[in-house]
PDB file of C-alpha atoms in Angstrom:
ATOM      1  CA  UNK A   1      47.315 -95.764  36.073  1.00 57.00           C
ATOM      2  CA  UNK A   2      46.017 -99.101  35.234  1.00 56.00           C
ATOM      3  CA  UNK A   3      44.586 -97.257  31.919  1.00 59.00           C
ATOM      4  CA  UNK A   4      48.287 -95.926  31.292  1.00 57.00           C
ATOM      5  CA  UNK A   5      49.837 -99.528  31.624  1.00 56.00           C
ATOM      6  CA  UNK A   6      47.023-101.112  29.277  1.00 54.00           C
ATOM      7  CA  UNK A   7      47.571 -98.275  26.581  1.00 62.00           C
ATOM      8  CA  UNK A   8      44.220 -97.156  26.918  1.00 59.00           C
ATOM      9  CA  UNK A   9      44.912 -93.300  27.250  1.00 62.00           C
ATOM     10  CA  UNK A  10      44.868 -90.621  24.582  1.00 70.00           C
ATOM     11  CA  UNK A  11      47.769 -89.089  23.204  1.00 77.00           C
ATOM     12  CA  UNK A  12      47.097 -85.918  25.228  1.00 74.00           C
ATOM     13  CA  UNK A  13      46.064 -87.990  28.738  1.00 74.00           C
ATOM     14  CA  UNK A  14      49.229 -90.240  28.114  1.00 75.00           C
ATOM     15  CA  UNK A  15      51.468 -86.584  27.773  1.00 77.00           C
ATOM     16  CA  UNK A  16      49.875 -85.078  30.848  1.00 76.00           C
ATOM     17  CA  UNK A  17      50.407 -88.273  32.759  1.00 73.00           C
ATOM     18  CA  UNK A  18      53.857 -88.519  32.024  1.00 79.00           C
ATOM     19  CA  UNK A  19      54.469 -84.750  32.993  1.00 78.00           C
ATOM     20  CA  UNK A  20      53.328 -85.548  36.437  1.00 76.00           C
ATOM     21  CA  UNK A  21      55.324 -88.801  36.467  1.00 74.00           C
ATOM     22  CA  UNK A  22      58.451 -86.920  36.089  1.00 80.00           C
ATOM     23  CA  UNK A  23      57.929 -84.387  39.299  1.00 77.00           C
ATOM     24  CA  UNK A  24      56.100 -87.215  41.389  1.00 79.00           C
ATOM     25  CA  UNK A  25      58.528 -89.856  42.694  1.00 75.00           C
ATOM     26  CA  UNK A  26      55.656 -91.895  44.375  1.00 70.00           C
ATOM     27  CA  UNK A  27      53.064 -91.703  41.751  1.00 72.00           C
ATOM     28  CA  UNK A  28      56.198 -92.810  39.597  1.00 68.00           C
ATOM     29  CA  UNK A  29      56.487 -95.985  41.690  1.00 67.00           C
ATOM     30  CA  UNK A  30      52.987 -97.016  40.817  1.00 65.00           C
ATOM     31  CA  UNK A  31      52.802 -96.624  37.151  1.00 67.00           C
ATOM     32  CA  UNK A  32      55.825 -98.933  37.044  1.00 64.00           C
ATOM     33  CA  UNK A  33      53.890-101.672  39.561  1.00 57.00           C
ATOM     34  CA  UNK A  34      50.868-100.954  37.073  1.00 54.00           C
ATOM     35  CA  UNK A  35      53.077-101.723  34.255  1.00 61.00           C
ATOM     36  CA  UNK A  36      54.609-104.886  35.489  1.00 52.00           C
ATOM     37  CA  UNK A  37      50.703-106.041  35.787  1.00 51.00           C
ATOM     38  CA  UNK A  38      49.832-105.306  32.208  1.00 52.00           C
ATOM     39  CA  UNK A  39      52.883-107.089  30.953  1.00 53.00           C
ATOM     40  CA  UNK A  40      51.945-109.890  33.398  1.00 53.00           C
ATOM     41  CA  UNK A  41      48.548-110.130  31.949  1.00 49.00           C
ATOM     42  CA  UNK A  42      50.316-110.148  28.409  1.00 52.00           C
ATOM     43  CA  UNK A  43      52.173-113.457  28.949  1.00 53.00           C
ATOM     44  CA  UNK A  44      49.179-114.817  31.334  1.00 49.00           C
ATOM     45  CA  UNK A  45      47.827-117.254  28.712  1.00 50.00           C
ATOM     46  CA  UNK A  46      49.898-118.870  26.619  1.00 54.00           C
ATOM     47  CA  UNK A  47      49.610-118.557  22.802  1.00 56.00           C
ATOM     48  CA  UNK A  48      48.083-120.975  20.924  1.00 61.00           C
ATOM     49  CA  UNK A  49      47.866-121.603  17.387  1.00 61.00           C
ATOM     50  CA  UNK A  50      43.857-122.000  16.154  1.00 62.00           C
ATOM     51  CA  UNK A  51      42.874-125.185  14.704  1.00 69.00           C
ATOM     52  CA  UNK A  52      43.294-125.139  10.578  1.00 71.00           C
ATOM     53  CA  UNK A  53      39.279-125.580  10.702  1.00 71.00           C
ATOM     54  CA  UNK A  54      38.808-122.669  12.862  1.00 64.00           C
ATOM     55  CA  UNK A  55      40.729-120.781  10.928  1.00 67.00           C
ATOM     56  CA  UNK A  56      39.351-121.685   7.674  1.00 73.00           C
ATOM     57  CA  UNK A  57      35.612-121.409   8.934  1.00 73.00           C
ATOM     58  CA  UNK A  58      36.538-117.413  10.161  1.00 66.00           C
ATOM     59  CA  UNK A  59      37.955-116.826   6.322  1.00 69.00           C
ATOM     60  CA  UNK A  60      34.623-118.355   5.075  1.00 72.00           C
ATOM     61  CA  UNK A  61      32.793-115.814   7.158  1.00 70.00           C
ATOM     62  CA  UNK A  62      34.680-112.838   6.327  1.00 66.00           C
ATOM     63  CA  UNK A  63      34.614-113.494   2.463  1.00 67.00           C
ATOM     64  CA  UNK A  64      30.622-113.140   3.273  1.00 66.00           C
ATOM     65  CA  UNK A  65      30.817-109.786   4.309  1.00 59.00           C
ATOM     66  CA  UNK A  66      30.140-107.382   1.962  1.00 57.00           C
ATOM     67  CA  UNK A  67      30.161-103.250   2.746  1.00 56.00           C
ATOM     68  CA  UNK A  68      26.968-102.296   3.290  1.00 56.00           C
ATOM     69  CA  UNK A  69      25.380-100.542   0.654  1.00 55.00           C
ATOM     70  CA  UNK A  70      24.362 -96.436   0.770  1.00 53.00           C
ATOM     71  CA  UNK A  71      20.954 -96.192   2.845  1.00 54.00           C
ATOM     72  CA  UNK A  72      18.351 -94.873  -0.086  1.00 53.00           C
ATOM     73  CA  UNK A  73      17.249 -92.616   2.526  1.00 53.00           C
ATOM     74  CA  UNK A  74      20.508 -91.078   3.004  1.00 55.00           C
ATOM     75  CA  UNK A  75      20.630 -90.786  -1.221  1.00 52.00           C
ATOM     76  CA  UNK A  76      17.337 -89.213  -1.284  1.00 63.00           C
ATOM     77  CA  UNK A  77      18.193 -86.673   1.572  1.00 62.00           C
ATOM     78  CA  UNK A  78      21.192 -85.782  -0.362  1.00 66.00           C
ATOM     79  CA  UNK A  79      19.305 -85.100  -3.674  1.00 71.00           C
ATOM     80  CA  UNK A  80      16.678 -83.493  -1.687  1.00 70.00           C
ATOM     81  CA  UNK A  81      19.293 -81.176  -0.384  1.00 69.00           C
ATOM     82  CA  UNK A  82      20.885 -80.602  -3.797  1.00 72.00           C
ATOM     83  CA  UNK A  83      17.894 -79.991  -5.227  1.00 74.00           C
ATOM     84  CA  UNK A  84      17.139 -77.763  -2.860  1.00 73.00           C
ATOM     85  CA  UNK A  85      20.265 -75.661  -3.377  1.00 72.00           C
ATOM     86  CA  UNK A  86      19.825 -75.758  -7.048  1.00 71.00           C
ATOM     87  CA  UNK A  87      16.592 -74.414  -6.787  1.00 73.00           C
ATOM     88  CA  UNK A  88      17.576 -71.877  -4.013  1.00 72.00           C
ATOM     89  CA  UNK A  89      20.324 -70.998  -7.020  1.00 71.00           C
ATOM     90  CA  UNK A  90      17.601 -70.323  -9.971  1.00 69.00           C
ATOM     91  CA  UNK A  91      15.419 -68.497  -7.084  1.00 70.00           C
ATOM     92  CA  UNK A  92      18.694 -66.208  -6.540  1.00 68.00           C
ATOM     93  CA  UNK A  93      19.393 -65.858  -9.838  1.00 66.00           C
ATOM     94  CA  UNK A  94      15.709 -65.024 -10.761  1.00 69.00           C
ATOM     95  CA  UNK A  95      15.725 -62.360  -8.415  1.00 67.00           C
ATOM     96  CA  UNK A  96      18.632 -60.647  -9.427  1.00 68.00           C
ATOM     97  CA  UNK A  97      17.525 -60.686 -12.900  1.00 70.00           C
ATOM     98  CA  UNK A  98      14.367 -59.189 -11.943  1.00 72.00           C
ATOM     99  CA  UNK A  99      16.556 -56.367  -9.988  1.00 70.00           C
ATOM    100  CA  UNK A 100      18.714 -55.797 -12.830  1.00 69.00           C
ATOM    101  CA  UNK A 101      15.760 -55.588 -15.237  1.00 72.00           C
ATOM    102  CA  UNK A 102      13.800 -53.267 -13.053  1.00 66.00           C
ATOM    103  CA  UNK A 103      17.024 -50.879 -12.519  1.00 68.00           C
ATOM    104  CA  UNK A 104      17.336 -50.914 -16.241  1.00 71.00           C
ATOM    105  CA  UNK A 105      13.765 -49.729 -17.022  1.00 68.00           C
ATOM    106  CA  UNK A 106      14.488 -46.711 -14.703  1.00 63.00           C
ATOM    107  CA  UNK A 107      17.873 -45.571 -16.050  1.00 64.00           C
ATOM    108  CA  UNK A 108      15.883 -45.892 -19.607  1.00 67.00           C
ATOM    109  CA  UNK A 109      13.058 -43.802 -17.627  1.00 63.00           C
ATOM    110  CA  UNK A 110      15.570 -40.956 -16.777  1.00 67.00           C
ATOM    111  CA  UNK A 111      17.301 -40.827 -19.700  1.00 70.00           C
ATOM    112  CA  UNK A 112      14.222 -40.185 -21.918  1.00 73.00           C
ATOM    113  CA  UNK A 113      13.421 -37.340 -19.177  1.00 70.00           C
ATOM    114  CA  UNK A 114      16.685 -35.748 -19.173  1.00 76.00           C
ATOM    115  CA  UNK A 115      16.403 -35.573 -22.902  1.00 75.00           C
ATOM    116  CA  UNK A 116      13.141 -34.030 -22.351  1.00 74.00           C
ATOM    117  CA  UNK A 117      14.055 -31.826 -19.747  1.00 73.00           C
ATOM    118  CA  UNK A 118      17.656 -30.562 -21.908  1.00 76.00           C
ATOM    119  CA  UNK A 119      14.990 -30.468 -24.729  1.00 74.00           C
ATOM    120  CA  UNK A 120      12.858 -28.268 -22.831  1.00 74.00           C
ATOM    121  CA  UNK A 121      15.616 -25.900 -22.154  1.00 75.00           C
ATOM    122  CA  UNK A 122      16.993 -25.805 -25.514  1.00 75.00           C
ATOM    123  CA  UNK A 123      13.751 -24.460 -26.382  1.00 78.00           C
ATOM    124  CA  UNK A 124      13.123 -22.112 -23.769  1.00 74.00           C
ATOM    125  CA  UNK A 125      16.603 -20.425 -24.886  1.00 75.00           C
ATOM    126  CA  UNK A 126      15.019 -19.691 -28.283  1.00 78.00           C
ATOM    127  CA  UNK A 127      14.428 -15.882 -28.886  1.00 81.00           C
ATOM    128  CA  UNK A 128      11.058 -16.897 -30.114  1.00 84.00           C
ATOM    129  CA  UNK A 129      10.382 -19.811 -27.930  1.00 88.00           C
ATOM    130  CA  UNK A 130       6.761 -19.615 -26.255  1.00 91.00           C
ATOM    131  CA  UNK A 131       5.267 -21.174 -23.354  1.00 92.00           C
ATOM    132  CA  UNK A 132       1.674 -21.672 -23.759  1.00 96.00           C
ATOM    133  CA  UNK A 133      -1.308 -22.560 -21.210  1.00 97.00           C
ATOM    134  CA  UNK A 134      -2.336 -26.190 -22.080  1.00 97.00           C
ATOM    135  CA  UNK A 135      -6.539 -26.645 -20.958  1.00 96.00           C
ATOM    136  CA  UNK A 136      -8.125 -29.399 -19.914  1.00 95.00           C
ATOM    137  CA  UNK A 137     -11.517 -30.365 -18.489  1.00 89.00           C
ATOM    138  CA  UNK A 138     -10.215 -32.090 -15.400  1.00 90.00           C
ATOM    139  CA  UNK A 139      -6.238 -31.216 -16.133  1.00 95.00           C
ATOM    140  CA  UNK A 140      -4.191 -29.156 -17.475  1.00 96.00           C
ATOM    141  CA  UNK A 141      -0.288 -28.028 -18.136  1.00 95.00           C
ATOM    142  CA  UNK A 142       2.013 -25.916 -20.327  1.00 94.00           C
ATOM    143  CA  UNK A 143       3.733 -26.376 -24.118  1.00 95.00           C
ATOM    144  CA  UNK A 144       6.892 -25.189 -25.169  1.00 93.00           C
ATOM    145  CA  UNK A 145       7.482 -24.646 -29.116  1.00 93.00           C
ATOM    146  CA  UNK A 146       9.502 -22.183 -31.141  1.00 90.00           C
ATOM    147  CA  UNK A 147       7.699 -21.362 -34.304  1.00 89.00           C
ATOM    148  CA  UNK A 148      10.389 -22.455 -35.926  1.00 89.00           C
ATOM    149  CA  UNK A 149      10.958 -26.051 -35.209  1.00 90.00           C
ATOM    150  CA  UNK A 150       9.200 -29.238 -35.908  1.00 92.00           C
ATOM    151  CA  UNK A 151       9.010 -30.578 -32.072  1.00 91.00           C
ATOM    152  CA  UNK A 152       7.652 -29.149 -28.801  1.00 92.00           C
ATOM    153  CA  UNK A 153       7.416 -30.213 -25.019  1.00 92.00           C
ATOM    154  CA  UNK A 154       4.082 -30.710 -23.706  1.00 94.00           C
ATOM    155  CA  UNK A 155       4.261 -30.973 -19.381  1.00 92.00           C
ATOM    156  CA  UNK A 156       0.830 -31.825 -18.465  1.00 95.00           C
ATOM    157  CA  UNK A 157      -0.602 -32.340 -14.667  1.00 94.00           C
ATOM    158  CA  UNK A 158      -4.262 -33.943 -13.652  1.00 95.00           C
ATOM    159  CA  UNK A 159      -3.862 -36.815 -16.510  1.00 96.00           C
ATOM    160  CA  UNK A 160      -5.037 -40.357 -15.273  1.00 95.00           C
ATOM    161  CA  UNK A 161      -2.712 -43.208 -15.727  1.00 95.00           C
ATOM    162  CA  UNK A 162      -4.530 -45.229 -18.596  1.00 96.00           C
ATOM    163  CA  UNK A 163      -5.019 -49.341 -18.856  1.00 94.00           C
ATOM    164  CA  UNK A 164      -2.257 -51.253 -20.834  1.00 93.00           C
ATOM    165  CA  UNK A 165      -5.356 -50.927 -23.771  1.00 97.00           C
ATOM    166  CA  UNK A 166      -5.227 -47.517 -24.353  1.00 97.00           C
ATOM    167  CA  UNK A 167      -2.762 -44.439 -24.741  1.00 98.00           C
ATOM    168  CA  UNK A 168      -2.524 -40.875 -25.145  1.00 98.00           C
ATOM    169  CA  UNK A 169      -2.052 -39.354 -28.408  1.00 98.00           C
ATOM    170  CA  UNK A 170      -1.063 -36.055 -29.263  1.00 98.00           C
ATOM    171  CA  UNK A 171      -2.393 -34.434 -32.467  1.00 98.00           C
ATOM    172  CA  UNK A 172      -1.042 -31.407 -34.485  1.00 98.00           C
ATOM    173  CA  UNK A 173      -3.747 -29.377 -35.834  1.00 98.00           C
ATOM    174  CA  UNK A 174      -3.636 -27.271 -38.937  1.00 98.00           C
ATOM    175  CA  UNK A 175      -5.384 -24.399 -40.094  1.00 97.00           C
ATOM    176  CA  UNK A 176      -8.128 -26.112 -42.013  1.00 97.00           C
ATOM    177  CA  UNK A 177      -8.390 -28.635 -38.950  1.00 96.00           C
ATOM    178  CA  UNK A 178      -6.376 -31.676 -40.001  1.00 97.00           C
ATOM    179  CA  UNK A 179      -4.805 -33.566 -37.757  1.00 97.00           C
ATOM    180  CA  UNK A 180      -1.618 -35.719 -37.735  1.00 98.00           C
ATOM    181  CA  UNK A 181       0.060 -37.710 -35.248  1.00 98.00           C
ATOM    182  CA  UNK A 182       2.697 -35.967 -33.031  1.00 97.00           C
ATOM    183  CA  UNK A 183       3.216 -39.263 -30.759  1.00 97.00           C
ATOM    184  CA  UNK A 184       2.272 -41.489 -28.267  1.00 97.00           C
ATOM    185  CA  UNK A 185       2.482 -40.993 -24.564  1.00 96.00           C
ATOM    186  CA  UNK A 186       1.747 -42.504 -21.069  1.00 94.00           C
ATOM    187  CA  UNK A 187       1.251 -41.443 -17.897  1.00 94.00           C
ATOM    188  CA  UNK A 188       3.079 -42.788 -14.396  1.00 88.00           C
ATOM    189  CA  UNK A 189       1.128 -43.178 -11.457  1.00 87.00           C
ATOM    190  CA  UNK A 190       4.690 -42.632  -9.753  1.00 83.00           C
ATOM    191  CA  UNK A 191       4.927 -38.789 -11.506  1.00 84.00           C
ATOM    192  CA  UNK A 192       2.747 -35.521 -10.315  1.00 86.00           C
ATOM    193  CA  UNK A 193       3.226 -34.710 -14.023  1.00 88.00           C
ATOM    194  CA  UNK A 194       4.327 -35.776 -17.260  1.00 91.00           C
ATOM    195  CA  UNK A 195       6.519 -34.103 -19.787  1.00 89.00           C
ATOM    196  CA  UNK A 196       6.410 -35.418 -23.506  1.00 90.00           C
ATOM    197  CA  UNK A 197       8.218 -34.529 -26.428  1.00 91.00           C
ATOM    198  CA  UNK A 198       5.900 -34.420 -29.452  1.00 95.00           C
ATOM    199  CA  UNK A 199       6.809 -34.238 -33.293  1.00 94.00           C
ATOM    200  CA  UNK A 200       5.351 -32.851 -36.336  1.00 96.00           C
ATOM    201  CA  UNK A 201       5.933 -32.899 -40.324  1.00 95.00           C
ATOM    202  CA  UNK A 202       6.456 -29.279 -40.604  1.00 95.00           C
ATOM    203  CA  UNK A 203       7.134 -26.091 -38.510  1.00 95.00           C
ATOM    204  CA  UNK A 204       5.428 -25.178 -35.859  1.00 95.00           C
ATOM    205  CA  UNK A 205       4.064 -22.135 -38.184  1.00 95.00           C
ATOM    206  CA  UNK A 206       1.963 -24.684 -40.040  1.00 96.00           C
ATOM    207  CA  UNK A 207      -0.063 -25.558 -37.007  1.00 98.00           C
ATOM    208  CA  UNK A 208      -2.748 -23.485 -34.980  1.00 97.00           C
ATOM    209  CA  UNK A 209      -2.731 -25.881 -32.050  1.00 98.00           C
ATOM    210  CA  UNK A 210      -2.240 -29.186 -30.617  1.00 98.00           C
ATOM    211  CA  UNK A 211      -5.142 -31.678 -28.995  1.00 98.00           C
ATOM    212  CA  UNK A 212      -4.605 -34.830 -26.560  1.00 98.00           C
ATOM    213  CA  UNK A 213      -6.911 -37.901 -26.903  1.00 98.00           C
ATOM    214  CA  UNK A 214      -7.082 -41.481 -25.444  1.00 98.00           C
ATOM    215  CA  UNK A 215      -6.502 -43.841 -28.295  1.00 98.00           C
ATOM    216  CA  UNK A 216      -6.186 -47.834 -28.725  1.00 97.00           C
ATOM    217  CA  UNK A 217      -2.512 -48.859 -27.617  1.00 96.00           C
ATOM    218  CA  UNK A 218      -0.601 -48.295 -30.500  1.00 96.00           C
ATOM    219  CA  UNK A 219      -1.986 -45.299 -31.504  1.00 97.00           C
ATOM    220  CA  UNK A 220      -4.677 -44.247 -34.090  1.00 97.00           C
ATOM    221  CA  UNK A 221      -4.523 -42.938 -37.655  1.00 96.00           C
ATOM    222  CA  UNK A 222      -7.451 -40.120 -36.794  1.00 97.00           C
ATOM    223  CA  UNK A 223      -8.771 -39.270 -33.295  1.00 97.00           C
ATOM    224  CA  UNK A 224     -11.282 -41.466 -32.377  1.00 96.00           C
ATOM    225  CA  UNK A 225     -11.247 -41.184 -28.721  1.00 95.00           C
ATOM    226  CA  UNK A 226     -12.420 -37.903 -26.193  1.00 91.00           C
ATOM    227  CA  UNK A 227      -9.958 -35.011 -26.114  1.00 95.00           C
ATOM    228  CA  UNK A 228      -8.483 -34.324 -22.564  1.00 97.00           C
ATOM    229  CA  UNK A 229      -6.106 -31.410 -23.143  1.00 98.00           C
ATOM    230  CA  UNK A 230      -5.928 -28.673 -25.998  1.00 97.00           C
ATOM    231  CA  UNK A 231      -3.436 -25.934 -26.599  1.00 98.00           C
ATOM    232  CA  UNK A 232      -3.774 -22.581 -29.117  1.00 96.00           C
ATOM    233  CA  UNK A 233      -0.648 -21.493 -30.778  1.00 94.00           C
TER     234      UNK A 233
END
């Protein structure tokens, strides 16, 4: 009651008390007595005007008060938080970019594999298409060719993946032993076999077979490495 008389209650507290006083006569009478006491306190001391000297001194002291500067520590914490957020955002962006690039590589690889599969099916559908065995010391496979075409499909298994400084190279072997490049390929450790399309300068009737060697990255003009696969037409 005393806090209510002095105006010290919150809005919610005052509303709750007023609701109670409306239904409780005894509490209502008590509240009136406290209100009278509160009003008496307001007039217990006579109002006095402060001397001009005191007022001037008070205003001078108030003029010296300045708004406190922002705490350097608080600023540094804010900057640290902003930098941390920036670093986090950059990390997320880099992570997303890496994922997108990885997905793009997978899509490209799937597209290449689909093209190879479609070419192999098209070759098999030709009346003159042949599937020939591919022989290697620790590897093997199949080659699909058509006598009138300038390309073929090589499917090989058992070939180890090479370091980035090396590559596999297909060689088209002419009857006189001359060898021309039919293309380069790599082996994925994630795949149990490798399928590629190789290309020739002439129709397959102009060659007696193919060979595969290990060459420096970028390929060679003529075979320089050991032969790992061969197929006779």
